[in-house]
PDB file of C-alpha atoms in Angstrom:
ATOM      1  CA  GLN A  29       0.000   0.000   0.000  1.00 83.00           C
ATOM      2  CA  VAL A  30       1.438   3.322  -1.078  1.00 86.00           C
ATOM      3  CA  GLN A  31       1.737   5.899   1.656  1.00 93.00           C
ATOM      4  CA  LEU A  32       2.976   9.491   1.556  1.00 94.00           C
ATOM      5  CA  VAL A  33       3.456  11.226   4.875  1.00 95.00           C
ATOM      6  CA  GLU A  34       4.093  14.961   5.104  1.00 95.00           C
ATOM      7  CA  SER A  35       5.590  16.749   8.087  1.00 95.00           C
ATOM      8  CA  GLY A  36       6.941  20.152   9.046  1.00 97.00           C
ATOM      9  CA  GLY A  37       3.901  22.377   8.749  1.00 95.00           C
ATOM     10  CA  GLY A  38       2.934  24.899  11.390  1.00 97.00           C
ATOM     11  CA  LEU A  39       2.375  28.527  12.269  1.00 98.00           C
ATOM     12  CA  VAL A  40       4.974  31.098  11.282  1.00 98.00           C
ATOM     13  CA  GLN A  41       5.118  34.881  11.032  1.00 98.00           C
ATOM     14  CA  ALA A  42       5.336  36.576   7.685  1.00 98.00           C
ATOM     15  CA  GLY A  43       8.933  36.673   6.521  1.00 98.00           C
ATOM     16  CA  GLY A  44       9.777  33.485   8.371  1.00 98.00           C
ATOM     17  CA  SER A  45      10.736  30.032   7.138  1.00 98.00           C
ATOM     18  CA  LEU A  46       9.480  26.469   7.293  1.00 98.00           C
ATOM     19  CA  ARG A  47      10.778  23.197   5.900  1.00 98.00           C
ATOM     20  CA  LEU A  48       8.307  20.544   4.780  1.00 98.00           C
ATOM     21  CA  SER A  49       9.222  16.912   4.288  1.00 96.00           C
ATOM     22  CA  CYS A  50       7.456  13.993   2.646  1.00 95.00           C
ATOM     23  CA  ALA A  51       8.346  10.322   2.857  1.00 93.00           C
ATOM     24  CA  ALA A  52       6.909   7.835   0.365  1.00 91.00           C
ATOM     25  CA  SER A  53       6.651   4.118   1.089  1.00 90.00           C
ATOM     26  CA  GLY A  54       4.886   0.976  -0.051  1.00 88.00           C
ATOM     27  CA  ARG A  55       6.468   0.473  -3.458  1.00 83.00           C
ATOM     28  CA  SER A  56       9.459   1.473  -5.514  1.00 80.00           C
ATOM     29  CA  PHE A  57       9.348   5.011  -6.855  1.00 79.00           C
ATOM     30  CA  SER A  58      12.533   4.636  -8.786  1.00 81.00           C
ATOM     31  CA  GLY A  59      12.669   7.168 -11.599  1.00 83.00           C
ATOM     32  CA  TYR A  60       9.417   8.917 -10.760  1.00 89.00           C
ATOM     33  CA  ALA A  61       8.811  12.621 -10.239  1.00 92.00           C
ATOM     34  CA  MET A  62       7.574  14.127  -6.972  1.00 93.00           C
ATOM     35  CA  ALA A  63       5.862  17.430  -6.331  1.00 96.00           C
ATOM     36  CA  TRP A  64       4.282  19.778  -3.834  1.00 98.00           C
ATOM     37  CA  PHE A  65       0.847  21.306  -4.271  1.00 98.00           C
ATOM     38  CA  ARG A  66      -1.172  23.520  -1.948  1.00 98.00           C
ATOM     39  CA  GLN A  67      -4.794  24.342  -1.387  1.00 98.00           C
ATOM     40  CA  ALA A  68      -6.124  27.390   0.417  1.00 97.00           C
ATOM     41  CA  PRO A  69      -9.696  27.542   1.751  1.00 92.00           C
ATOM     42  CA  GLY A  70     -12.185  28.075  -1.062  1.00 95.00           C
ATOM     43  CA  LYS A  71      -9.545  27.687  -3.748  1.00 96.00           C
ATOM     44  CA  GLU A  72      -8.470  24.929  -6.098  1.00 97.00           C
ATOM     45  CA  ARG A  73      -5.388  22.863  -5.458  1.00 97.00           C
ATOM     46  CA  GLU A  74      -2.438  24.578  -7.118  1.00 97.00           C
ATOM     47  CA  PHE A  75       1.020  23.537  -8.208  1.00 98.00           C
ATOM     48  CA  VAL A  76       3.968  24.696  -6.092  1.00 98.00           C
ATOM     49  CA  ALA A  77       7.048  22.788  -7.272  1.00 98.00           C
ATOM     50  CA  SER A  78       8.136  19.490  -8.809  1.00 96.00           C
ATOM     51  CA  ILE A  79      11.393  17.601  -9.069  1.00 94.00           C
ATOM     52  CA  SER A  80      12.646  14.719 -11.169  1.00 91.00           C
ATOM     53  CA  TRP A  81      14.122  11.517  -9.775  1.00 87.00           C
ATOM     54  CA  SER A  82      17.674  12.730 -10.251  1.00 86.00           C
ATOM     55  CA  GLY A  83      16.904  16.225  -9.029  1.00 87.00           C
ATOM     56  CA  GLY A  84      18.239  17.613 -12.283  1.00 89.00           C
ATOM     57  CA  ASN A  85      14.891  18.948 -13.470  1.00 93.00           C
ATOM     58  CA  ILE A  86      12.871  21.274 -11.259  1.00 96.00           C
ATOM     59  CA  TYR A  87       9.834  23.459 -11.885  1.00 96.00           C
ATOM     60  CA  TYR A  88       8.444  26.186  -9.621  1.00 97.00           C
ATOM     61  CA  ALA A  89       5.234  28.141  -9.705  1.00 97.00           C
ATOM     62  CA  ASP A  90       5.933  31.799 -10.395  1.00 97.00           C
ATOM     63  CA  SER A  91       4.412  32.726  -7.044  1.00 97.00           C
ATOM     64  CA  VAL A  92       7.110  30.865  -5.099  1.00 98.00           C
ATOM     65  CA  LYS A  93      10.118  31.165  -7.401  1.00 98.00           C
ATOM     66  CA  GLY A  94      13.106  32.572  -5.549  1.00 97.00           C
ATOM     67  CA  ARG A  95      11.570  31.870  -2.134  1.00 98.00           C
ATOM     68  CA  PHE A  96      10.950  28.104  -2.108  1.00 98.00           C
ATOM     69  CA  THR A  97      13.412  25.309  -2.819  1.00 98.00           C
ATOM     70  CA  ILE A  98      12.419  21.714  -3.583  1.00 97.00           C
ATOM     71  CA  SER A  99      14.908  18.899  -3.098  1.00 95.00           C
ATOM     72  CA  ARG A 100      15.031  15.132  -2.837  1.00 91.00           C
ATOM     73  CA  GLY A 101      16.569  13.289   0.047  1.00 84.00           C
ATOM     74  CA  ASN A 102      19.409  10.830  -0.301  1.00 74.00           C
ATOM     75  CA  ALA A 103      16.899   7.993  -0.115  1.00 76.00           C
ATOM     76  CA  LYS A 104      15.152   9.416  -3.219  1.00 76.00           C
ATOM     77  CA  ASN A 105      11.749   8.454  -1.841  1.00 87.00           C
ATOM     78  CA  THR A 106      11.731  11.644   0.205  1.00 91.00           C
ATOM     79  CA  VAL A 107      11.150  15.188  -0.929  1.00 94.00           C
ATOM     80  CA  HIS A 108      11.579  18.461   0.943  1.00 96.00           C
ATOM     81  CA  LEU A 109      10.290  21.973   0.457  1.00 98.00           C
ATOM     82  CA  GLN A 110      12.279  24.789   2.054  1.00 98.00           C
ATOM     83  CA  MET A 111      10.040  27.823   2.286  1.00 98.00           C
ATOM     84  CA  ASN A 112      11.638  31.203   3.001  1.00 98.00           C
ATOM     85  CA  SER A 113      10.264  34.746   3.085  1.00 98.00           C
ATOM     86  CA  LEU A 114       6.802  33.386   3.711  1.00 98.00           C
ATOM     87  CA  LYS A 115       3.833  35.579   2.885  1.00 98.00           C
ATOM     88  CA  LEU A 116       0.263  35.621   4.161  1.00 97.00           C
ATOM     89  CA  GLU A 117      -0.878  34.240   0.809  1.00 97.00           C
ATOM     90  CA  ASP A 118       1.246  31.122   1.311  1.00 98.00           C
ATOM     91  CA  THR A 119      -1.231  29.958   3.945  1.00 98.00           C
ATOM     92  CA  ALA A 120      -2.671  26.641   2.766  1.00 98.00           C
ATOM     93  CA  VAL A 121      -2.646  22.905   3.237  1.00 98.00           C
ATOM     94  CA  TYR A 122       0.446  21.588   1.465  1.00 98.00           C
ATOM     95  CA  TYR A 123       0.316  18.184  -0.246  1.00 98.00           C
ATOM     96  CA  CYS A 124       3.063  15.893  -1.430  1.00 97.00           C
ATOM     97  CA  ALA A 125       2.428  13.937  -4.648  1.00 96.00           C
ATOM     98  CA  VAL A 126       4.123  11.268  -6.735  1.00 94.00           C
ATOM     99  CA  ARG A 127       3.691  10.755 -10.457  1.00 91.00           C
ATOM    100  CA  ASN A 128       3.920   7.358 -12.167  1.00 87.00           C
ATOM    101  CA  ASP A 129       6.071   8.896 -14.852  1.00 85.00           C
ATOM    102  CA  TYR A 130       9.518  10.306 -15.322  1.00 82.00           C
ATOM    103  CA  GLY A 131       8.418  13.690 -16.615  1.00 85.00           C
ATOM    104  CA  LEU A 132       7.413  16.681 -14.528  1.00 87.00           C
ATOM    105  CA  ALA A 133       3.861  17.991 -14.571  1.00 90.00           C
ATOM    106  CA  TYR A 134       1.844  20.921 -13.260  1.00 92.00           C
ATOM    107  CA  TYR A 135      -1.672  19.579 -12.849  1.00 95.00           C
ATOM    108  CA  PRO A 136      -3.030  17.545  -9.928  1.00 96.00           C
ATOM    109  CA  ILE A 137      -4.720  15.053 -12.258  1.00 95.00           C
ATOM    110  CA  GLU A 138      -1.305  14.038 -13.571  1.00 94.00           C
ATOM    111  CA  TYR A 139      -0.196  12.774 -10.171  1.00 94.00           C
ATOM    112  CA  ASP A 140      -1.111   9.339  -8.916  1.00 93.00           C
ATOM    113  CA  TYR A 141      -0.412   9.272  -5.196  1.00 94.00           C
ATOM    114  CA  TRP A 142      -1.077  11.922  -2.568  1.00 96.00           C
ATOM    115  CA  GLY A 143      -0.328  12.559   1.056  1.00 96.00           C
ATOM    116  CA  GLN A 144      -2.845  13.720   3.637  1.00 96.00           C
ATOM    117  CA  GLY A 145      -1.487  17.247   3.699  1.00 97.00           C
ATOM    118  CA  THR A 146       0.134  19.480   6.295  1.00 97.00           C
ATOM    119  CA  GLN A 147      -1.171  22.889   7.328  1.00 98.00           C
ATOM    120  CA  VAL A 148       0.994  25.955   6.852  1.00 98.00           C
ATOM    121  CA  THR A 149      -0.313  29.161   8.393  1.00 98.00           C
ATOM    122  CA  VAL A 150       1.479  32.467   7.933  1.00 98.00           C
ATOM    123  CA  SER A 151       0.469  35.238  10.315  1.00 97.00           C
ATOM    124  CA  SER A 152       1.057  38.973  10.183  1.00 94.00           C
TER     125      SER A 152
END
């Protein structure tokens, strides 16, 4: 059974930092891309960042470019999201996702496995 478990969310003041982590288990994810999405109340789930198996290909949403950094752990079945200079509009539930494909993608429907999500709240 595939399981993705996120951690690292919490409450932080605007301008602060948080580091999210996601560990995938239950099958081999060798070669597959991983990503972070987020969903704010009343809004659709939106793409944040994605990373290839090797870490050589990375995409960011324009809204987080220059502030967030996605990376894969040494075990390759883990992915991290370092979030700096957080803004009020970054408040959302953040989800980890894995895609049964080598290529990167922007849309939630293109990802096959999802975590339960971790809440990030940025306060003024």
